[in-house]
């Protein structure tokens, strides 16, 4: 332990003062403590002899081990001398590489400097052009919006005027209808009055006929009454004559036959008298009845006459009202309204024609503006592609420059580390030489004290191998190969007479790093674990035997994003652009293809006009090299002006499906997206009406 501690102290002192030389001599004294024996023999002299023999034998063994250690130390010193010579050769090679590397960097700067400056200027110009094109595009969009607003305002004024004229026309038509209704009502009233007049005439005729009938009946009754009166007078005269005759007979004759005859006559007279009374009462009743009947008929005739008089007066009033000037004025107004209606209809037709012409002009102007806008968009897409290409070239050049910069930094760090390692190895060699000289001058302890053998150092314990005449493999310069982006060119193969490798504690270098930060300092020897001892049948491990270093990276391999450029690959996966190109042969166009909600949006790009039937039209969706997806519209589907329709797939967004103007494509699970997506609109005659193309452009 004391030997290892002295070596480590010399190593630390030499590392702190690389230009100083320290000679340190260490004398180690060891004492021997006699072991007490519990079973003491009775003879003390025999025990002393046995102890002396044992000590002498141990001392001889220690001398033999010390001789072996001295032989190994001399071999180690020769090995260190050979390593110093090898390090001097490597230093010369490194200096040569430094000079050559500086010339290559200057050549790179001289070769790529003007091109980089030109590319930077081109990037600035393209950026300025891109910004100017964006400003022009915004100005064109503003002009288009202004034109749309003017068109909408003009359409609103025209619609307002048309609505006013339509209201006036409706009012005139309504007033004309009211006048016509009044005229029709007057005609109906006149017809009704004429019908009533005819009915009254018929009723009057019937009443006159009835009056004649009643007059005839009354005359008949009067004649019968006169007859009855005459009969009554005759019967009365007959009665008086018979009564006088009966009164003139003074002496009654008692003749039975006369008696019965007289009694019979008297009974007949009584019956006649009763009959006369009855006849008189009946005659009075008949006279009263016929008198009342005649009065009623006279009253009815008077009422009929009064009704006829009133009817005649009403007819005269109606005739006078029909012959007045108000009816003529009403007829004139009706004729004038007909003329005004005809004129308004002509004005409305002229306004409709003007409106159709203005709409056609607006549509033509809009198509011209759309063509200009499409041209500007095409130019903008071309310039955008140019800018993207320039940006891609710029990124590639920047990546190459960063790669060369990392290579230069890593090579410079490697050379600095090699210089530090050479200085450390030189200091270690000096300390080893001093240690060997100090050990050779160390005195052997006396026979009374037996010093224990010194423990081997970490270098000797880890590489305790007998020296051999065969040439070992080249020295191990690194524990792992550097990464591909910063791996330097491999050193030239060593000659067959190269020395054996150093131990892990003295010759292991820290691994090279591609970062610009300096490498961490090596841990102290006390905290560094010793490596396992290698087997005698296999050579020590080296980086050249396990994984040979690849060739130095070139410009062609450094710009590949999928091999040695993870940053570039990540940018390709995250930063992507979509180039959209639209074309149409009519007013029905594609608005967009919404990949987020998985739907296709079409719009009828007209402000006015008739509805367009899309029955049996189809949408053909082509995604890269996959089979095309086809959706057919319903046979009764129509599209109104300025109507927007979304065709959502089966797996599309539920919020979109619940909205209006949405069609569900049940036969299509998802529209999908790829590098090149083409969507076409084909009519019933299999003529392409519109298409939209999405192309993914990597940034």
XYZ file of C-alpha atoms in Angstrom, residues 1 63 77 85 113 120 142 207 215 243 276 314 362 365 426 431 486 493-494 510 518 526 542 553 580 587 616 690:
28
model
C 0.000 0.000 0.000
C 14.404 -11.907 -0.586
C 10.890 0.539 -17.124
C 9.471 6.721 -28.131
C -17.489 31.335 -48.710
C -27.576 34.294 -48.282
C -58.744 43.386 -50.171
C -152.330 37.633 -57.295
C -164.311 38.048 -57.699
C -201.639 32.397 -42.024
C -186.170 29.705 -42.040
C -136.580 51.123 -56.867
C -70.867 40.496 -62.575
C -66.109 39.981 -63.963
C 5.387 11.458 -19.543
C 7.569 9.131 -11.636
C -17.875 13.660 -34.992
C -1.986 1.119 -38.394
C 0.982 0.653 -36.096
C -11.706 9.504 -21.892
C -14.735 20.178 -22.671
C -8.328 5.472 -5.756
C -9.248 -2.637 -28.413
C -18.200 11.603 -43.279
C -53.443 23.311 -52.813
C -70.069 27.639 -60.758
C -76.135 11.007 -60.081
C -64.047 20.639 -60.750
